[in-house]
CSV table of C-alpha atoms and ligand atoms in Angstrom, one decimal:
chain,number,residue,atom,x,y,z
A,13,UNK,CA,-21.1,98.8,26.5
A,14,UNK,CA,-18.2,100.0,25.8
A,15,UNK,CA,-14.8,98.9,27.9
A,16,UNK,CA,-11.1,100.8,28.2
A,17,UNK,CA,-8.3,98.1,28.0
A,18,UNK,CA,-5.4,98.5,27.6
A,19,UNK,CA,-5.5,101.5,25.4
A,20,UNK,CA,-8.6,100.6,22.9
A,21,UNK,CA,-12.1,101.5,24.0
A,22,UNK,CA,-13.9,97.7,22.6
A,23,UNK,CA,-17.0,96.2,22.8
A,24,UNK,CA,-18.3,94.1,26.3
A,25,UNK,CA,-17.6,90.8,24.1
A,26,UNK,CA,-14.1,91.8,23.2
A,27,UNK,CA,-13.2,92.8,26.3
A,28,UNK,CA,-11.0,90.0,27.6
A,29,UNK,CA,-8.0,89.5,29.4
A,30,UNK,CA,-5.2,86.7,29.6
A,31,UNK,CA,-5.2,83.5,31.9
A,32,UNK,CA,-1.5,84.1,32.4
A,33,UNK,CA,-2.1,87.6,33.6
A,34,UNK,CA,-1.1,87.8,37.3
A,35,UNK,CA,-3.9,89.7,38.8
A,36,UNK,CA,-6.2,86.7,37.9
A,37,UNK,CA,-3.1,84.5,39.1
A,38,UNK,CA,-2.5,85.7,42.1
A,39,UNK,CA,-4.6,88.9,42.7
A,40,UNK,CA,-1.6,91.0,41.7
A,41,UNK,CA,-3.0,94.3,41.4
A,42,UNK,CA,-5.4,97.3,42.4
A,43,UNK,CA,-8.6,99.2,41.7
A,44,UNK,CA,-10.7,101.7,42.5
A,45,UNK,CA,-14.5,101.8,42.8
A,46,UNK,CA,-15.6,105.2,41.7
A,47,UNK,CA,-18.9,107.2,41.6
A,48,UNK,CA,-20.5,109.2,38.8
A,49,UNK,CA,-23.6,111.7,39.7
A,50,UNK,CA,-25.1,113.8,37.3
A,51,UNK,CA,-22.1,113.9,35.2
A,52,UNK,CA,-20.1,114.6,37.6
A,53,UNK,CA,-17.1,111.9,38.7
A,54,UNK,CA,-16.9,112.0,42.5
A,55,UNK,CA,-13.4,113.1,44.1
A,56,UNK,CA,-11.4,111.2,41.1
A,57,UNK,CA,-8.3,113.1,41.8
A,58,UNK,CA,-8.3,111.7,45.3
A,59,UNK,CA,-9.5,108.7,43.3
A,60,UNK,CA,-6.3,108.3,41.3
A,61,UNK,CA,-4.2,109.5,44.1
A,62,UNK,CA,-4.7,106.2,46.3
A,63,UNK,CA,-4.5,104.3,43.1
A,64,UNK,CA,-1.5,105.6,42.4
A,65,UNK,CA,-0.2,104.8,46.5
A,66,UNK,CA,-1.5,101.3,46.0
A,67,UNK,CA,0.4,101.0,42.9
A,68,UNK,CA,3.5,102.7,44.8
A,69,UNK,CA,3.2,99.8,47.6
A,70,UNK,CA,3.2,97.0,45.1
A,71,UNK,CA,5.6,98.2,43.3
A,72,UNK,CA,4.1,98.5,39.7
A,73,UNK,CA,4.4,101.7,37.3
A,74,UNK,CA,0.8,102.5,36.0
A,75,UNK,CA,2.0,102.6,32.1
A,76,UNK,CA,-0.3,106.2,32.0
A,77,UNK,CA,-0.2,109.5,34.1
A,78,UNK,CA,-2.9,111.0,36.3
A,79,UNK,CA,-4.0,112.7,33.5
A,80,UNK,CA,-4.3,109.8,30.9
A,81,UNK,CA,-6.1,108.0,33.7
A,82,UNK,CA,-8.4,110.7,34.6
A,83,UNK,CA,-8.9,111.2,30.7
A,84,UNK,CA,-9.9,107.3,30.7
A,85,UNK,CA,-12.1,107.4,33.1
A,86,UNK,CA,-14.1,110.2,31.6
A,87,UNK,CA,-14.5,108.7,28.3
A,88,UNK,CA,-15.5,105.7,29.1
A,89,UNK,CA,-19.1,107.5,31.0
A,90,UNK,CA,-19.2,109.6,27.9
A,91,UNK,CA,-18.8,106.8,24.9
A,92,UNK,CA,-21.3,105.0,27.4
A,93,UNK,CA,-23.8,107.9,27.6
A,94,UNK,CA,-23.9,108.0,31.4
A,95,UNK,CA,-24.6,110.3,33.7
A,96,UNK,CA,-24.6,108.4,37.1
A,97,UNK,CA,-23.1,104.9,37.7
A,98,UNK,CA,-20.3,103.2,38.7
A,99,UNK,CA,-16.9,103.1,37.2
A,100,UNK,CA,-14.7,100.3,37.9
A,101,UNK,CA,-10.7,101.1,37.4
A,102,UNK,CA,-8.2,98.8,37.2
A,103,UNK,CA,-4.4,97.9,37.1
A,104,UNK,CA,-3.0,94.1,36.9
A,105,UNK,CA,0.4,93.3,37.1
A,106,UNK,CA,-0.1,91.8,33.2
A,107,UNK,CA,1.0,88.7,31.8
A,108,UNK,CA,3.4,86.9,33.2
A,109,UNK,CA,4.5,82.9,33.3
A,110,UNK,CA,3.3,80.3,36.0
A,111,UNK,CA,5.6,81.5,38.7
A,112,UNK,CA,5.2,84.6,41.2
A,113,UNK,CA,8.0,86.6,40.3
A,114,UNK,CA,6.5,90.2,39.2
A,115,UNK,CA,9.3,90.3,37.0
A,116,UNK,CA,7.8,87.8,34.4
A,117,UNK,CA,4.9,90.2,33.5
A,118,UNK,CA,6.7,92.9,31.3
A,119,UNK,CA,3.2,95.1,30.7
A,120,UNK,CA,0.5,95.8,33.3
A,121,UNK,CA,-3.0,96.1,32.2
A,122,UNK,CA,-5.4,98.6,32.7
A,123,UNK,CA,-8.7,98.2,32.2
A,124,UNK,CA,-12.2,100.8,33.1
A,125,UNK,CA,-15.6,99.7,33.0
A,126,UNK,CA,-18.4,102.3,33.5
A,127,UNK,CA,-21.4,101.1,34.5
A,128,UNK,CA,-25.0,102.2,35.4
A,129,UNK,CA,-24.9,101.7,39.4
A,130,UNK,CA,-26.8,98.7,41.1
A,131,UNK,CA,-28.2,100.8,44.5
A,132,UNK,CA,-28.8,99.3,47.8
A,133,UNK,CA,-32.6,98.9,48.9
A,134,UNK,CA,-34.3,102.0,49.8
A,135,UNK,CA,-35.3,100.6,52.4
A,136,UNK,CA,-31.6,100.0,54.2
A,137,UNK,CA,-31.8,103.8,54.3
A,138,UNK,CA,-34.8,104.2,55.9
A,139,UNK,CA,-35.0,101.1,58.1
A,140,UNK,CA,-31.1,101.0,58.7
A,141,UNK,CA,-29.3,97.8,59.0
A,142,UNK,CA,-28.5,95.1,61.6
A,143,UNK,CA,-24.9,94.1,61.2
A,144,UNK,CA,-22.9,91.7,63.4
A,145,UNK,CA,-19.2,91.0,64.1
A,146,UNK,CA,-17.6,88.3,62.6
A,147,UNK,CA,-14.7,85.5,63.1
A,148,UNK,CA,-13.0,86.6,60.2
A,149,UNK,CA,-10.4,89.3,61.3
A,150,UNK,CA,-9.0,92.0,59.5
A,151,UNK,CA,-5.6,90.9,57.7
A,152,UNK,CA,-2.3,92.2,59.7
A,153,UNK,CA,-1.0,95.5,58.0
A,154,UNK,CA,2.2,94.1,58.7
A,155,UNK,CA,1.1,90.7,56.1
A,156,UNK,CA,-0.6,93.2,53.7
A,157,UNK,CA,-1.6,96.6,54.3
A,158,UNK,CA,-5.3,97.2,54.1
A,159,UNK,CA,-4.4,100.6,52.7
A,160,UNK,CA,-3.8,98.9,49.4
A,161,UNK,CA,-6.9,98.7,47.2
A,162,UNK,CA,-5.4,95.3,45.8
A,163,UNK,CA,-7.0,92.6,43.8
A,164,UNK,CA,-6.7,90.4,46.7
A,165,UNK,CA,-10.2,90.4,48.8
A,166,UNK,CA,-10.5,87.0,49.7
A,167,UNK,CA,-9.4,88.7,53.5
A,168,UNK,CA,-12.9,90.5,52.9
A,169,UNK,CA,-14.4,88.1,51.2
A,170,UNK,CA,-14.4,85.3,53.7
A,171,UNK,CA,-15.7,88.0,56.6
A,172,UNK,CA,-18.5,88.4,53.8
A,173,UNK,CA,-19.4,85.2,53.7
A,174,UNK,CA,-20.0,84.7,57.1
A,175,UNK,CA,-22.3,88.3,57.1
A,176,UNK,CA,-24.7,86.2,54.6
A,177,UNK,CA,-24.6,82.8,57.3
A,178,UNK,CA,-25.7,85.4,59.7
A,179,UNK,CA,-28.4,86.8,57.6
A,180,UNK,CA,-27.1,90.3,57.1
A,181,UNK,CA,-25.4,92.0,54.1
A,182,UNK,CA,-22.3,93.6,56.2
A,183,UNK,CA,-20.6,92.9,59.1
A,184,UNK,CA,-17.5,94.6,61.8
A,185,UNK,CA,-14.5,93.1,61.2
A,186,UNK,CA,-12.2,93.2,64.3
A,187,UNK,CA,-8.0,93.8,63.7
A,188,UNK,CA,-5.7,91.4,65.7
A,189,UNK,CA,-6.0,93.1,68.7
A,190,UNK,CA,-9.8,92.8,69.0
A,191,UNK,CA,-9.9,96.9,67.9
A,192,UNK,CA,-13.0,97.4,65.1
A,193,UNK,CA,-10.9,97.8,62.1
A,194,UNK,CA,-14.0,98.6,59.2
A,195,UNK,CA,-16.5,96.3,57.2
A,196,UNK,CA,-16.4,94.2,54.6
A,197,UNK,CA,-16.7,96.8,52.1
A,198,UNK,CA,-17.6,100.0,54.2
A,199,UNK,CA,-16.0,102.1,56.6
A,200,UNK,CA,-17.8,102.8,60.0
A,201,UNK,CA,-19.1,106.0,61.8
A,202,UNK,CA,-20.6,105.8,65.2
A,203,UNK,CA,-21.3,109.1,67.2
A,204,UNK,CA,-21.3,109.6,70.9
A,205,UNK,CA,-22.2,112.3,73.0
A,206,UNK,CA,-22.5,114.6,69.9
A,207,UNK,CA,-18.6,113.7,68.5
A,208,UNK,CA,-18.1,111.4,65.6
A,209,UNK,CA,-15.6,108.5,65.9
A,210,UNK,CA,-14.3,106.2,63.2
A,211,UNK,CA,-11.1,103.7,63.3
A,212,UNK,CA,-7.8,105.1,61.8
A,213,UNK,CA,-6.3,103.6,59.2
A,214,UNK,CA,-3.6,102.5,61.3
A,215,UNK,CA,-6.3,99.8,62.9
A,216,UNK,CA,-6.8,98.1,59.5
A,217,UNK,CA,-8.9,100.5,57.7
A,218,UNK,CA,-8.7,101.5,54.1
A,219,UNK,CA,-8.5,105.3,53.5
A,220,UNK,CA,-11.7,105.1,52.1
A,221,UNK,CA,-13.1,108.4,49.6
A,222,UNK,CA,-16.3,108.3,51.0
A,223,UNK,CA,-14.7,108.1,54.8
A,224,UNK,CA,-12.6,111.5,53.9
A,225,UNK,CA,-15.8,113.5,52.6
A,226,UNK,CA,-17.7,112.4,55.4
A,227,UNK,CA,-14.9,113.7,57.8
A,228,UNK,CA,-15.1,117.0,55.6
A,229,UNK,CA,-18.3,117.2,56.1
A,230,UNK,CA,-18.3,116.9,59.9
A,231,UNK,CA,-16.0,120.3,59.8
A,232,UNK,CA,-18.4,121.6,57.5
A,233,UNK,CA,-21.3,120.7,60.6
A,234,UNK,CA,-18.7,121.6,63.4
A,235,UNK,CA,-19.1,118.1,64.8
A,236,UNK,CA,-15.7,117.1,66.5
A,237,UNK,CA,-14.0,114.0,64.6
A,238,UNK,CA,-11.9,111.7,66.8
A,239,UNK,CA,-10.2,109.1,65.1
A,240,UNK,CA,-9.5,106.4,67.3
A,241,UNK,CA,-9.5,102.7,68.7
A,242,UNK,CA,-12.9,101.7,69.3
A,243,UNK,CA,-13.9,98.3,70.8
A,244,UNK,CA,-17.4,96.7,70.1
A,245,UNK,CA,-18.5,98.1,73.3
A,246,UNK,CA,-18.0,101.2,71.9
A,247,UNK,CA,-20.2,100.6,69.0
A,248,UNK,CA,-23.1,99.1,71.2
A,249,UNK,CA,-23.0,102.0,73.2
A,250,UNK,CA,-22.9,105.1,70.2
A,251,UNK,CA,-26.3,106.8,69.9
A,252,UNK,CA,-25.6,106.5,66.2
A,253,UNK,CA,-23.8,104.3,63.8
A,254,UNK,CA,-23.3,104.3,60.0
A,255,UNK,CA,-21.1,102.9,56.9
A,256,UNK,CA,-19.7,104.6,54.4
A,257,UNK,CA,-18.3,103.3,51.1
A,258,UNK,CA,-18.3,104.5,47.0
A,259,UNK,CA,-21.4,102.5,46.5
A,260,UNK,CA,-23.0,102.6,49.7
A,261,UNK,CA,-22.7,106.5,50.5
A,262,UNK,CA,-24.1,106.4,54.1
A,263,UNK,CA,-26.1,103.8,54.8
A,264,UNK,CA,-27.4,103.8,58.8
A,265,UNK,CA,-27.0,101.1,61.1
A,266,UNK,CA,-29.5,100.5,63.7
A,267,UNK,CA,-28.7,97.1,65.8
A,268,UNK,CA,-25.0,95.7,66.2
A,269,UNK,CA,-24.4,92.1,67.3
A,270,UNK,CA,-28.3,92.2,68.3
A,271,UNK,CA,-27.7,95.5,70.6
A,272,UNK,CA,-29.5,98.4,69.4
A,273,UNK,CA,-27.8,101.1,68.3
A,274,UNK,CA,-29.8,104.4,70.4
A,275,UNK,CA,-33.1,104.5,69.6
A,276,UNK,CA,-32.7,101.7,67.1
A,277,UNK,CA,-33.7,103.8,63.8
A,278,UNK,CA,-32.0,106.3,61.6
A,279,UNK,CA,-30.4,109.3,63.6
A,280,UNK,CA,-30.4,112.9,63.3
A,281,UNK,CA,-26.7,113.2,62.9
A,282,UNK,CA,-26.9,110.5,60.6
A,283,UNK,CA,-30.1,112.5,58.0
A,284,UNK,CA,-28.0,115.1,58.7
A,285,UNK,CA,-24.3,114.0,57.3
A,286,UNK,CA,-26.2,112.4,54.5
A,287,UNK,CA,-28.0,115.3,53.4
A,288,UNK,CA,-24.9,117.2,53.3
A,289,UNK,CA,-22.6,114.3,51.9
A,290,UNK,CA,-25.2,114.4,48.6
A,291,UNK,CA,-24.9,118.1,48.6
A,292,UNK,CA,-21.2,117.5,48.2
A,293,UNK,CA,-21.0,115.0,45.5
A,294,UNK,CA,-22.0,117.2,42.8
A,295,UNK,CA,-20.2,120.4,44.0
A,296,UNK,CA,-16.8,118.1,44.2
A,297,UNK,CA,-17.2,116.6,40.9
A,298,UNK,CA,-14.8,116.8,37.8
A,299,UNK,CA,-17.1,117.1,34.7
A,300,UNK,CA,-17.0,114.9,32.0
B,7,PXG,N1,-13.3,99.4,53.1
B,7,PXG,C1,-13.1,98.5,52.2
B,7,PXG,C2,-12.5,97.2,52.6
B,7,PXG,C3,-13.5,98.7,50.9
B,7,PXG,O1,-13.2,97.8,49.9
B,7,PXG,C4,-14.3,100.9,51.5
B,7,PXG,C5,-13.9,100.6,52.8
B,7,PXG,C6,-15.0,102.2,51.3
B,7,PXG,O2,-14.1,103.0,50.5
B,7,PXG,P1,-14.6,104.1,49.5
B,7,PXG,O3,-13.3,104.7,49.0
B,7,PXG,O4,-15.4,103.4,48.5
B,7,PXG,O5,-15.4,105.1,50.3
B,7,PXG,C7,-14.1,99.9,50.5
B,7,PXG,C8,-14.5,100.2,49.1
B,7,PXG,C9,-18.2,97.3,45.2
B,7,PXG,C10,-17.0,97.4,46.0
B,7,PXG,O6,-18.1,96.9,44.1
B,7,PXG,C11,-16.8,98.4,47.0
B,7,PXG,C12,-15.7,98.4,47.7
B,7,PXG,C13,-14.7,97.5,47.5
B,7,PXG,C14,-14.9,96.5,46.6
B,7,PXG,C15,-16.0,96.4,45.8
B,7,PXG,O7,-19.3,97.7,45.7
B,7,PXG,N2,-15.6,99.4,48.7
């Protein structure tokens, strides 16, 4: 396989970074998680755009421009004959000395590796999953925004963690004021009385790609969106719930903290955003 970093394509074996570099220091930097279907890189201009916010909010210059980036991107699914798969883009602050201070890291780092793409179970599609809330809350935007796709997931991690105790693979993860912020790694959906609801980002969401086509796609179906608070009483009670995430695309939930969710199995609403989510990812594709 071959890897982008910093500005040579190289070999799996070759591709290795510094121990001084900050972003294995101190998780100083950002990345995006990006799909490729059929050729076709899933909204990488959107993509780009949060990395470049992220990169804005922790004040580091990406050394290329959208274009470069873009450009990188691309070439590493074609030198890598894919067609579908997973691209993994990202941006340290460099290398620096033992301390901190951004300052000491002159260069950042960029790095893409494009990957064929690990999917879920079938059968968390058709079954749905049971998810529960856990301790863990969301980090504070005020300590670090959850906006920012930063190297720094141990927040996420942690919340992770106690999923597996639990014996599920995601889990709610509440903000400070006890609101349901997102997962682990997914946004979340639920839909009541024929509207679909979902956190803003302002309760500790990201801005997640797959969260904005979904809403797109509830235009598309004339389903009112309502982006609100929502309490885990509100998720018990939703005829419908469902996660969203670059690797995940929809996947259903069916029970939530051991209340089911409606009838307890895969919802109409639900078939029906997916259906027209995979309809999308091929019509909003930039072509390698
Ligand atoms: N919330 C969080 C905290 C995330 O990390 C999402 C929501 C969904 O956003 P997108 O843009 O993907 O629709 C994410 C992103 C992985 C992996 O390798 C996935 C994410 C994060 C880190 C790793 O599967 N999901």
């Amino acid at each position: 396989m071959k890897i982008f970093l910093d500005g040579s394509y190289v070999e799996q074996e070759d591709a290795k970074i510094s121990v001084f570099d900050h972003g294995l220091l101190y998780g100083d930097g950002i990345f995006e998680g990006i799909r490729l279907y059929e050729g076709c890189v899933f909204r990488l201009e959107e993509h780009l755009e949060r990395l470049e916010y992220s990169a804005k909010a922790i004040l580091l210059t990406i050394p290329y421009s959208r274009t470069e980036m873009a450009e990188i991107v691309c070439e590493c699914c074609r030198l890598n004959n894919l067609r579908d798969g997973y691209i993994r883009l990202v941006v340290t602050r460099g290398v620096g000395n033992l301390g901190l201070a951004p300052e000491s890291c002159p260069k950042p780092s960029v790095f893409c590796i494009a990957d064929k793409i690990q999917l879920y179970p079938k059968e968390f599609y058709e079954k749905g999953l049971d998810i529960v809330t856990v301790p863990t809350r969301r980090i504070n935007p005020a300590a670090l925004n959850p906006a920012i796709k930063s190297l720094n997931y141990l927040n996420n991690i942690f919340a992770r963690i106690e999923a597996t105790t639990a014996g599920v693979v995601e889990a709610i993860m509440l903000n400070d004021q006890g609101y349901v912020a997102e997962c682990t790694g997914d946004n979340l959906f639920i839909i009541h009385k024929g509207k679909l609801y979902t956190p803003p980002a302002s309760a500790g969401a990201l801005k997640g790609i797959t969260r904005d086509a979904v809403i797109s796609v509830a235009e598309e179906l004339n389903v009112p969106l309502i982006e609100t608070n929502l309490t885990r009483y509100d998720i018990w009670n939703a005829e419908e719930c469902f996660l969203t995430g670059t690797a995940a695309e929809l996947v259903p939930v069916v029970s939530v903290d051991r209340r089911v969710i409606g009838q307890g199995k895969v919802g109409e609403f639900t078939n029906r955003f997916l259906d027209a989510f995979h309809q999308r990812v091929i019509r909003e594709g930039t072509m390698l």
